[in-house]
Coordinates of C-alpha atoms in Angstrom, one line a residue:
Chain A
M1 CA 0.0 0.0 0.0
A2 CA 3.1 2.3 -0.1
D3 CA 2.0 3.8 -3.4
A4 CA -1.4 5.1 -2.1
P5 CA -2.2 8.4 -3.8
T6 CA -0.3 11.1 -2.0
E7 CA -3.1 13.7 -2.5
K8 CA -5.3 12.0 0.1
P9 CA -5.4 14.1 3.3
L10 CA -2.8 12.5 5.7
P11 CA -2.8 13.3 9.4
E12 CA 0.0 15.6 10.6
P13 CA 1.4 14.2 13.9
D14 CA 1.0 16.6 16.8
E15 CA 2.7 16.5 20.1
A16 CA 0.0 14.4 21.8
S17 CA -0.2 11.8 19.0
Q18 CA 3.6 11.6 18.1
P19 CA 4.2 8.5 20.1
F20 CA 1.4 6.7 18.3
W21 CA 2.8 7.5 14.9
D22 CA 6.3 6.6 16.0
S23 CA 5.2 3.2 17.2
A24 CA 2.9 2.7 14.2
E25 CA 6.1 3.0 12.0
R26 CA 7.5 0.0 14.0
G27 CA 4.2 -1.9 13.5
E28 CA 3.1 -1.5 17.1
F29 CA -0.5 -0.3 17.9
M30 CA -0.1 1.8 21.0
L31 CA -3.0 3.2 23.1
M32 CA -3.0 5.4 26.2
K33 CA -4.2 3.6 29.3
C34 CA -5.6 5.7 32.2
S35 CA -3.6 5.1 35.3
D36 CA -6.6 5.8 37.5
C37 CA -9.5 3.9 35.9
G38 CA -7.7 1.7 33.5
A39 CA -9.7 2.8 30.4
F40 CA -7.9 2.7 27.0
R41 CA -8.0 5.6 24.6
L42 CA -6.5 6.9 21.4
P43 CA -4.2 9.8 22.0
S44 CA -6.9 12.3 21.1
R45 CA -7.3 14.0 24.5
Q46 CA -5.1 15.2 27.4
H47 CA -7.4 13.3 29.8
C48 CA -9.3 10.1 30.2
D49 CA -12.8 10.6 28.8
R50 CA -14.2 8.3 31.4
C51 CA -12.8 9.8 34.6
L52 CA -10.9 13.0 33.5
S53 CA -7.7 11.8 35.0
T54 CA -4.6 13.1 33.2
E55 CA -2.3 10.3 34.4
Y56 CA -1.7 7.6 31.8
T57 CA 0.8 5.1 30.4
W58 CA 1.4 4.0 26.8
E59 CA 0.4 0.3 26.3
R60 CA 0.8 -1.9 23.4
A61 CA -2.6 -3.0 22.1
S62 CA -3.5 -6.1 20.2
G63 CA -4.3 -4.4 16.9
R64 CA -7.4 -6.6 16.7
G65 CA -11.0 -5.6 16.7
T66 CA -14.3 -6.0 15.0
V67 CA -16.2 -4.1 12.4
R68 CA -18.7 -2.0 14.3
T69 CA -20.3 -0.5 11.2
F70 CA -19.4 0.6 7.7
G71 CA -20.6 2.5 4.6
I72 CA -19.7 2.3 1.0
M73 CA -18.9 5.7 -0.3
H74 CA -20.1 6.7 -3.8
Q75 CA -20.1 10.5 -3.5
R76 CA -17.1 12.5 -4.8
Y77 CA -15.9 14.5 -1.9
H78 CA -12.1 14.6 -2.1
P79 CA -10.1 14.2 -5.3
G80 CA -7.6 11.9 -3.6
F81 CA -10.4 9.4 -3.1
V82 CA -12.0 9.5 -6.5
P83 CA -9.9 6.6 -7.9
D84 CA -11.1 4.4 -5.0
L85 CA -14.9 5.0 -5.5
P86 CA -16.9 3.2 -4.3
Y87 CA -14.8 2.6 -1.2
N88 CA -15.6 1.4 2.3
V89 CA -15.6 3.7 5.4
T90 CA -15.4 1.5 8.4
I91 CA -15.5 2.0 12.2
V92 CA -13.4 -0.6 13.9
E93 CA -14.0 -1.2 17.6
L94 CA -10.7 -2.4 19.0
D95 CA -10.6 -5.3 21.5
E96 CA -9.4 -2.8 24.1
G97 CA -12.5 -0.6 23.6
P98 CA -11.6 2.5 21.6
R99 CA -13.1 3.0 18.1
L100 CA -11.6 4.5 15.1
P101 CA -12.6 5.4 11.5
T102 CA -10.6 3.5 8.9
N103 CA -10.8 1.5 5.8
L104 CA -10.8 -2.3 5.3
V105 CA -8.3 -3.7 2.9
G106 CA -8.1 -7.1 1.3
V107 CA -11.9 -7.6 1.2
S108 CA -14.5 -6.7 -1.4
N109 CA -17.2 -4.2 -0.5
A110 CA -19.9 -6.8 -0.8
A111 CA -18.1 -9.1 1.7
I112 CA -17.9 -6.7 4.6
R113 CA -20.1 -7.5 7.5
V114 CA -20.9 -5.8 10.9
G115 CA -19.1 -7.8 13.6
M116 CA -16.4 -9.2 11.3
P117 CA -13.1 -9.7 13.2
V118 CA -10.3 -7.6 11.8
V119 CA -6.6 -7.0 12.4
V120 CA -4.5 -3.9 11.7
D121 CA -2.7 -3.7 8.4
W122 CA -0.4 -0.7 8.4
E123 CA -0.3 1.7 5.4
R124 CA 3.1 3.4 5.3
H125 CA 3.5 7.0 4.0
S126 CA 6.5 9.3 4.3
D127 CA 5.9 10.7 7.7
V128 CA 2.8 8.8 9.0
T129 CA 1.8 5.2 9.0
L130 CA -2.0 4.7 9.0
P131 CA -3.9 2.0 10.8
K132 CA -6.0 0.2 8.1
F133 CA -7.6 -3.2 8.9
R134 CA -8.1 -6.5 7.1
P135 CA -10.3 -9.4 7.9
V136 CA -8.7 -12.0 10.2
Chain B
M1 CA -51.1 19.2 39.7
G2 CA -49.1 19.1 36.5
H3 CA -45.6 20.2 35.8
R4 CA -45.2 24.0 36.3
L5 CA -43.9 24.5 32.8
R6 CA -46.7 22.6 31.1
G7 CA -48.5 25.3 29.2
A8 CA -46.2 28.0 30.5
A9 CA -46.0 29.6 27.1
A10 CA -47.5 29.5 23.6
I11 CA -46.4 30.0 20.1
T12 CA -48.3 33.0 18.7
G13 CA -46.5 34.0 15.5
L14 CA -44.9 32.2 12.6
G15 CA -43.0 33.8 9.7
M16 CA -41.6 32.0 6.8
T17 CA -39.8 33.1 3.6
P18 CA -39.9 31.2 0.4
M19 CA -37.7 28.2 0.6
G20 CA -35.1 26.5 -1.6
R21 CA -33.2 28.0 -4.5
I22 CA -34.0 31.6 -3.7
Y23 CA -31.2 34.0 -4.3
G24 CA -30.3 37.6 -3.9
K25 CA -30.7 38.0 -0.2
S26 CA -28.2 37.6 2.6
A27 CA -29.0 35.3 5.5
T28 CA -29.6 38.4 7.7
E29 CA -32.0 39.9 5.1
L30 CA -33.9 36.5 5.0
A31 CA -34.0 36.5 8.8
A32 CA -35.4 40.0 8.9
D33 CA -38.1 39.0 6.3
A34 CA -39.1 36.0 8.6
V35 CA -39.2 38.2 11.7
R36 CA -41.3 40.8 10.0
A37 CA -43.7 38.2 8.8
A38 CA -43.9 36.5 12.3
I39 CA -44.6 39.9 14.0
A40 CA -47.4 40.6 11.5
D41 CA -48.8 37.1 11.9
A42 CA -49.0 37.5 15.7
G43 CA -50.7 40.9 15.3
L44 CA -47.9 42.5 17.3
K45 CA -45.7 45.6 16.8
K46 CA -42.0 45.4 16.8
S47 CA -41.9 47.3 20.1
D48 CA -43.8 44.5 21.7
I49 CA -40.8 42.2 21.2
D50 CA -38.4 42.0 24.1
G51 CA -36.6 38.8 23.4
L52 CA -34.6 37.6 20.4
L53 CA -32.9 34.2 20.1
I54 CA -30.8 33.6 17.0
N55 CA -29.7 30.4 15.3
P56 CA -27.7 30.3 12.1
G57 CA -27.6 27.3 9.9
I58 CA -24.5 25.9 8.1
T59 CA -23.5 29.4 7.0
G60 CA -22.9 30.0 10.7
M61 CA -19.9 27.8 10.2
T62 CA -19.0 28.4 6.6
G63 CA -19.4 32.2 6.6
G64 CA -22.2 34.8 6.1
G65 CA -24.5 33.3 8.8
I66 CA -26.8 35.4 11.0
G67 CA -25.2 36.7 14.1
L68 CA -25.9 38.8 17.2
N69 CA -26.0 41.9 15.0
L70 CA -29.4 40.8 13.8
Q71 CA -30.8 42.7 16.8
N72 CA -29.4 46.0 15.5
Y73 CA -30.2 45.2 11.9
L74 CA -33.9 44.9 13.1
G75 CA -33.6 48.1 15.2
M76 CA -34.7 46.2 18.3
D77 CA -33.9 48.2 21.5
E78 CA -34.8 47.8 25.2
M79 CA -34.5 44.0 24.7
R80 CA -34.6 41.9 27.9
L81 CA -33.3 38.7 26.4
V82 CA -30.9 38.2 23.5
N83 CA -28.7 35.3 22.5
H84 CA -27.0 33.5 19.6
M85 CA -27.4 29.8 20.1
N86 CA -26.0 26.7 18.6
A87 CA -26.7 23.0 19.3
A88 CA -27.0 22.2 15.6
G89 CA -30.3 20.8 14.5
S90 CA -31.7 20.7 18.0
T91 CA -31.3 24.5 18.4
A92 CA -34.7 25.6 17.1
A93 CA -36.6 23.5 19.7
Q94 CA -34.1 24.6 22.3
M95 CA -34.7 28.3 21.6
I96 CA -38.4 27.8 22.1
Q97 CA -37.6 26.0 25.4
Y98 CA -35.4 28.8 26.7
A99 CA -38.0 31.3 25.6
T100 CA -40.7 29.4 27.5
M101 CA -38.5 29.3 30.7
A102 CA -37.7 33.0 30.4
I103 CA -41.4 33.9 30.0
D104 CA -42.3 31.7 32.9
A105 CA -39.6 33.4 35.0
G106 CA -40.9 36.9 34.0
M107 CA -37.7 37.7 32.2
A108 CA -39.4 38.4 28.8
T109 CA -42.8 38.7 27.3
H110 CA -42.7 38.1 23.5
V111 CA -39.6 36.3 22.3
V112 CA -38.7 35.9 18.7
C113 CA -36.8 32.7 17.8
V114 CA -35.3 32.9 14.3
F115 CA -33.3 30.6 12.0
A116 CA -31.9 31.7 8.6
D117 CA -29.5 30.1 6.1
N118 CA -28.5 30.6 2.5
P119 CA -25.9 28.0 1.7
L120 CA -27.1 27.5 -1.9
K121 CA -25.2 29.6 -4.4
E122 CA -26.6 30.3 -7.9
G123 CA -25.2 27.5 -10.2
G124 CA -23.7 25.6 -7.3
S125 CA -24.5 22.1 -6.2
S126 CA -26.7 21.5 -3.1
G127 CA -24.0 19.4 -1.5
A128 CA -21.3 22.0 -1.8
A129 CA -22.1 23.6 1.6
Y130 CA -21.9 20.4 3.6
G131 CA -18.7 18.8 2.3
G132 CA -16.6 20.3 5.1
A133 CA -13.2 18.7 5.5
A134 CA -13.1 17.5 1.9
R135 CA -12.3 21.1 0.9
N136 CA -9.8 21.8 3.6
P137 CA -6.4 22.1 2.0
S138 CA -4.3 21.8 5.1
R139 CA -3.3 18.5 6.8
P140 CA -5.6 17.6 9.7
K141 CA -3.8 17.4 13.0
G142 CA -3.2 14.4 15.1
M143 CA -5.7 11.5 15.6
A144 CA -8.6 13.6 14.4
G145 CA -6.9 13.3 11.0
L146 CA -7.8 9.6 10.9
T147 CA -11.3 10.7 9.8
A148 CA -10.4 12.5 6.6
A149 CA -7.6 9.9 6.0
A150 CA -10.4 7.2 5.9
G151 CA -12.3 9.3 3.3
Y152 CA -15.0 9.9 6.0
F153 CA -16.6 13.2 4.8
G154 CA -19.8 15.2 5.2
A155 CA -22.9 14.6 7.3
N156 CA -23.9 11.7 5.1
T157 CA -21.2 9.4 6.4
P158 CA -22.2 9.1 10.1
Y159 CA -25.8 8.7 9.2
A160 CA -25.0 5.9 6.8
L161 CA -22.9 4.2 9.5
A162 CA -25.7 4.5 12.0
A163 CA -28.3 3.1 9.5
R164 CA -26.0 0.3 8.6
R165 CA -25.7 -0.8 12.2
H166 CA -29.4 -0.7 12.7
M167 CA -29.9 -2.9 9.6
A168 CA -27.3 -5.3 10.8
L169 CA -28.6 -5.6 14.3
Y170 CA -32.3 -5.6 13.6
G171 CA -32.8 -6.6 9.9
T172 CA -34.1 -3.2 8.9
T173 CA -34.4 -3.1 5.1
Q174 CA -33.8 -0.6 2.3
D175 CA -37.5 -0.9 1.4
Q176 CA -38.5 0.2 4.9
L177 CA -36.3 3.3 4.7
G178 CA -37.7 3.9 1.2
T179 CA -41.3 3.8 2.5
I180 CA -40.5 6.8 4.7
A181 CA -39.2 8.8 1.7
V182 CA -42.2 7.9 -0.4
G183 CA -44.7 8.8 2.4
Q184 CA -43.1 12.1 3.0
R185 CA -43.1 13.0 -0.7
Q186 CA -46.8 12.2 -0.8
W187 CA -47.3 14.8 2.0
A188 CA -45.1 17.3 0.1
T189 CA -47.3 17.1 -3.0
M190 CA -49.9 18.9 -0.8
N191 CA -47.6 21.6 0.6
P192 CA -47.3 24.8 -1.5
L193 CA -44.0 25.6 0.3
A194 CA -42.4 22.2 -0.5
Q195 CA -39.4 22.1 -2.8
M196 CA -40.1 18.6 -4.1
R197 CA -43.7 18.1 -5.1
E198 CA -43.7 15.3 -7.6
Q199 CA -44.8 12.0 -6.3
I200 CA -42.2 9.2 -6.2
T201 CA -42.5 5.5 -5.9
L202 CA -40.4 2.9 -4.1
E203 CA -38.9 2.0 -7.5
D204 CA -37.8 5.7 -7.9
Y205 CA -36.3 5.5 -4.4
H206 CA -34.2 2.4 -5.3
A207 CA -33.2 3.9 -8.6
S208 CA -31.9 7.1 -7.1
R209 CA -28.1 7.1 -6.9
W210 CA -26.1 5.9 -3.9
I211 CA -24.6 8.7 -1.8
I212 CA -23.0 6.4 0.7
E213 CA -24.5 2.9 1.1
P214 CA -27.0 2.3 2.6
L215 CA -28.2 5.8 1.8
H216 CA -29.6 6.7 -1.6
L217 CA -30.0 10.3 -2.7
L218 CA -33.7 10.0 -1.7
D219 CA -32.7 9.1 1.9
C220 CA -31.1 12.5 2.3
C221 CA -32.5 15.9 3.1
L222 CA -32.6 18.9 0.8
V223 CA -30.5 22.0 1.2
S224 CA -32.4 25.2 1.3
N225 CA -32.1 28.9 1.5
G226 CA -34.7 30.6 3.6
A227 CA -35.7 31.7 7.1
V228 CA -38.3 30.9 9.7
A229 CA -39.2 32.9 12.8
V230 CA -41.4 31.9 15.7
I231 CA -42.8 34.1 18.4
V232 CA -43.3 32.7 21.9
S233 CA -45.7 34.5 24.3
P234 CA -47.3 34.1 27.7
P235 CA -50.3 31.8 27.6
D236 CA -52.8 34.3 29.0
R237 CA -52.0 36.8 26.2
A238 CA -51.8 34.1 23.6
A239 CA -55.5 33.2 23.9
S240 CA -56.6 36.6 22.6
M241 CA -54.0 37.2 19.9
A242 CA -54.4 37.2 16.1
Q243 CA -53.7 33.5 15.5
P244 CA -54.9 30.3 17.2
A245 CA -52.5 29.8 20.1
V246 CA -50.3 26.8 20.1
Y247 CA -49.4 25.9 23.7
I248 CA -46.2 24.2 24.7
H249 CA -47.2 21.2 26.8
G250 CA -43.8 19.4 27.0
M251 CA -40.1 20.0 26.4
G252 CA -37.1 17.8 26.7
Q253 CA -33.5 17.3 25.6
G254 CA -31.0 14.5 25.2
H255 CA -27.4 14.5 24.2
P256 CA -25.7 11.1 24.2
G257 CA -22.1 12.1 23.9
D258 CA -19.0 10.9 22.2
H259 CA -19.5 8.3 19.4
N260 CA -16.1 6.8 20.0
A261 CA -16.5 6.3 23.7
A262 CA -16.5 2.6 24.7
G263 CA -20.1 1.4 25.2
S264 CA -21.8 4.2 23.2
D265 CA -24.7 2.9 21.1
W266 CA -25.2 6.3 19.4
E267 CA -26.0 4.6 16.1
T268 CA -29.2 3.0 17.3
E269 CA -30.2 4.8 20.4
T270 CA -30.4 8.6 20.2
G271 CA -30.9 11.5 22.6
G272 CA -34.6 11.1 21.7
R273 CA -35.0 8.5 24.5
L274 CA -34.0 10.9 27.2
A275 CA -35.8 13.8 25.6
A276 CA -39.0 11.8 25.3
K277 CA -38.9 10.9 29.0
T278 CA -38.7 14.6 30.0
A279 CA -41.1 16.0 27.4
F280 CA -43.8 13.3 27.8
G281 CA -43.3 13.5 31.5
M282 CA -43.9 17.2 31.5
A283 CA -46.9 16.9 29.3
G284 CA -48.3 14.0 31.3
I285 CA -48.7 11.9 28.2
G286 CA -47.3 8.9 26.4
P287 CA -46.6 8.2 22.7
E288 CA -50.1 6.7 22.3
D289 CA -51.5 10.2 22.9
I290 CA -49.7 11.8 20.0
D291 CA -51.8 12.6 17.0
V292 CA -49.2 14.0 14.6
C293 CA -45.4 13.7 14.5
E294 CA -43.1 16.3 13.0
L295 CA -39.7 14.6 13.4
Y296 CA -36.3 15.9 12.3
D297 CA -35.6 14.0 9.2
C298 CA -32.1 14.8 7.9
Y299 CA -32.2 11.2 6.7
T300 CA -35.0 8.6 6.4
Y301 CA -33.2 6.7 9.1
T302 CA -33.4 9.6 11.6
V303 CA -37.2 9.3 11.4
L304 CA -37.1 5.5 12.0
V305 CA -34.8 5.6 15.0
T306 CA -36.6 8.6 16.5
L307 CA -39.9 6.7 16.4
E308 CA -38.3 3.9 18.4
D309 CA -36.7 6.2 20.9
Y310 CA -40.0 7.9 21.6
G311 CA -41.6 4.5 22.3
F312 CA -44.0 4.4 19.3
C313 CA -42.6 1.0 18.8
K314 CA -39.9 -1.2 20.5
K315 CA -36.2 -0.7 19.8
G316 CA -35.3 -2.5 16.6
E317 CA -38.9 -2.6 15.3
G318 CA -38.9 0.7 13.5
G319 CA -38.6 -1.0 10.1
P320 CA -41.7 -3.2 10.4
F321 CA -43.5 -0.3 12.1
V322 CA -43.2 2.1 9.2
E323 CA -43.4 -0.4 6.4
D324 CA -47.3 -0.4 6.1
G325 CA -47.1 3.3 5.2
K326 CA -48.7 4.5 8.5
L327 CA -46.6 7.7 8.4
G328 CA -48.1 8.9 5.1
P329 CA -51.4 10.5 4.2
G330 CA -54.3 8.4 5.5
G331 CA -52.0 6.4 7.8
S332 CA -52.5 5.9 11.6
L333 CA -49.5 8.1 12.6
P334 CA -49.3 11.1 10.3
T335 CA -45.6 12.1 10.2
N336 CA -43.8 14.9 8.6
T337 CA -46.9 16.2 7.0
G338 CA -45.3 19.0 5.0
G339 CA -42.8 16.7 3.4
G340 CA -40.2 17.3 6.1
E341 CA -36.6 18.0 5.3
L342 CA -36.5 15.2 2.7
S343 CA -39.1 16.7 0.4
G344 CA -40.3 20.0 1.9
Y345 CA -37.5 22.4 2.9
Y346 CA -34.4 22.2 5.1
M347 CA -34.5 24.9 7.8
W348 CA -32.8 22.6 10.3
G349 CA -35.0 22.3 13.5
M350 CA -37.5 24.9 12.2
T351 CA -38.7 22.5 9.5
P352 CA -40.6 20.2 11.9
I353 CA -41.5 23.1 14.2
S354 CA -43.1 25.2 11.4
E355 CA -45.2 22.3 10.2
A356 CA -46.1 21.4 13.8
I357 CA -47.4 24.9 14.3
I358 CA -49.4 24.9 11.0
Q359 CA -51.0 21.5 11.9
A360 CA -51.7 22.5 15.5
R361 CA -53.4 25.7 14.3
G362 CA -55.5 23.7 11.8
Q363 CA -54.1 25.8 8.9
A364 CA -52.6 23.0 6.8
G365 CA -55.3 23.1 4.1
E366 CA -55.4 20.0 1.9
R367 CA -52.9 18.1 4.2
Q368 CA -54.5 19.1 7.5
V369 CA -54.7 16.1 9.9
A370 CA -58.2 16.0 11.4
K371 CA -57.2 15.2 14.9
H372 CA -54.3 17.4 16.0
D373 CA -54.7 17.8 19.7
L374 CA -51.1 16.8 20.5
V375 CA -48.3 17.3 18.1
L376 CA -44.8 16.0 18.8
T377 CA -41.9 17.8 17.1
T378 CA -38.2 16.9 17.4
G379 CA -34.9 18.4 16.5
N380 CA -31.6 16.5 16.0
G381 CA -28.2 17.8 15.3
G382 CA -24.6 16.8 14.6
S383 CA -24.4 13.1 14.0
L384 CA -27.3 12.1 16.2
S385 CA -25.5 14.1 18.8
Y386 CA -27.9 16.7 20.0
H387 CA -31.6 16.3 20.4
A388 CA -34.5 18.4 21.7
A389 CA -38.3 18.0 21.6
L390 CA -41.5 19.9 22.0
V391 CA -45.1 18.7 22.6
L392 CA -47.5 21.2 21.1
S393 CA -51.3 21.6 21.4
P394 CA -54.1 24.0 20.4
Y395 CA -55.4 23.5 24.0
P396 CA -54.1 25.4 27.0
G397 CA -51.8 23.2 29.2
R398 CA -52.9 25.0 32.4
S399 CA -56.4 25.0 33.8

C-alpha cells in the first residue's frame, strides 16, 4: 500500500499523538491507558474521557478488533479518493474498547459485515503510518 | 397538579420566507423577512418584542450566517433577552424551550426565535455547503486526522454508518427506509412551500443514486435557502392574539455524547430516548396520545430511529413499524406532514416546528390532519449528537 495516492489528506502528527505514529512505524499499535480507571483511549485528549484523569501510560494494544459499522462511499468529496470509488468507510472497535474510523483492505465491499473480526494492516506514508484493517 | 412548565408559554407567531433556490438576499435579510412576517402574523408591533434568540444554519460555520448583529439590523432596542445559540439541528426547539422558561420566569414577554440560512449559491450544487473537511487544503492534525484519511466526509457518512448498524442488528431493510421517503413525498405534494412536489415510488427510491450505502439520494434531506421565525408569548395573552394559540405542553433534551466512547450505542439509540422521558413526563402523556409527529428527518433513518426512541414501537422494530405506510397521508400516525426536510424544505429544526405549528393551528389546508390535539416535534443535530423536543397543542396546558 506504499503507493497510495499522496493527495489523500494525511494526518499531521502533533505533540500528543507523536508516540502513536512513532510506534505505528514500527508496526506497534499503542494506546493510552488511564492510570486511575484503566480505560484505554486513542491519544486524542489530554485526559481520560471516562474519569478525566490526566495520568496515563502507553500500552501496546492487540491491533485486533471488529467491524462496528461501515458504509460504501459513492459520493465524490475529495479528489484523492476518486480513484477508489466506491470505497468502504469503516468503524473498527478495538478489542481494548476505543473505536476509530478506517478502511478495510483485502476484502470486497460486498463481503464486509458488521461484527467481522479484523486486524491492523499498516499503510506506510513518508511521515505517517496509517492503521487500516483486514479481515482475520 | 401538572408540571409547572406545562402550558407555560404558547407560540403566537410564525413567519416563513420562500424556501429553496431563492437567491439575492443575505441570511440576515432573510431572517429579517421572517421576523417581520412573524410579528405581523401574531398581530404584534416590533416594540412588543423584548426577546430575540438567533440560530444560524450551516452558514454560521462556513461564513455569512446570521449573528448577534441581527438585533441592531432589526432596530430592536430595550431588549430583555438576546442570545445567539448553537446546538446544531436541536437549536430551534431549544430556543423555544429557553424562551418558555424566560417567559415563565418573568424575564421576557414576547420572544422571537429565528433561523436563517443561505448555503445555496446560484449555479452551485446543493451538497457544496456540507462537504466540510473535503475542501480543507491543510493536513488535519493528530488523531482527528484519521477521519479524513479514511475518506470519511460530510454529514452523510455518520448517518450511513448509523443506518447500517441498525440494519445489521435488527434486519431493517432498504424498502423500509424507502417507505419513509415515499410517504413524506406524498405529503409534500400537498404543501405549496415544499421544494419537491412530484410523487415518487419505491422504485424511484431504489433507482436514485447511492450517496454512501446504505443511503440513496432519496434518503437524504434537501439543502435550502430561507428563514423561519417563531414568536413565543405568555399563555394568558396568547389566547386573545391574532392566530390560534399553540401551547407548549412538554419540552425535553437528550445529548448522548462521544460516538467513539466505549459502550456508546449512538447509532441505534439517540438522545430522543432521554428527551422523550422529559417531554412526555412534563406533558403528562405517552406516545399513544400523540396525533401528529413532525420529526427531524435529515435522513429517512433519523425518522425511524426517533420513532423507536419515543416509544412508538420497540427498539429495533422501527422498520416493520413504518413499512405499512402508516406515516403517510391516511395512515395511523401522520408524520412529517409537510414533506419534512426530505421533500419540503431544510430549515434545520425549524422545518418540523413550522409544520407542527401549522398543523396544531389547523391551517394546513389539503394536508391538514383532522385530529391534531397533541403534536410531537423533534430536533436533531450533529451526527445524532444533540436532540430536543416539544409537545404542542391547540389547547391550554394550564387549567
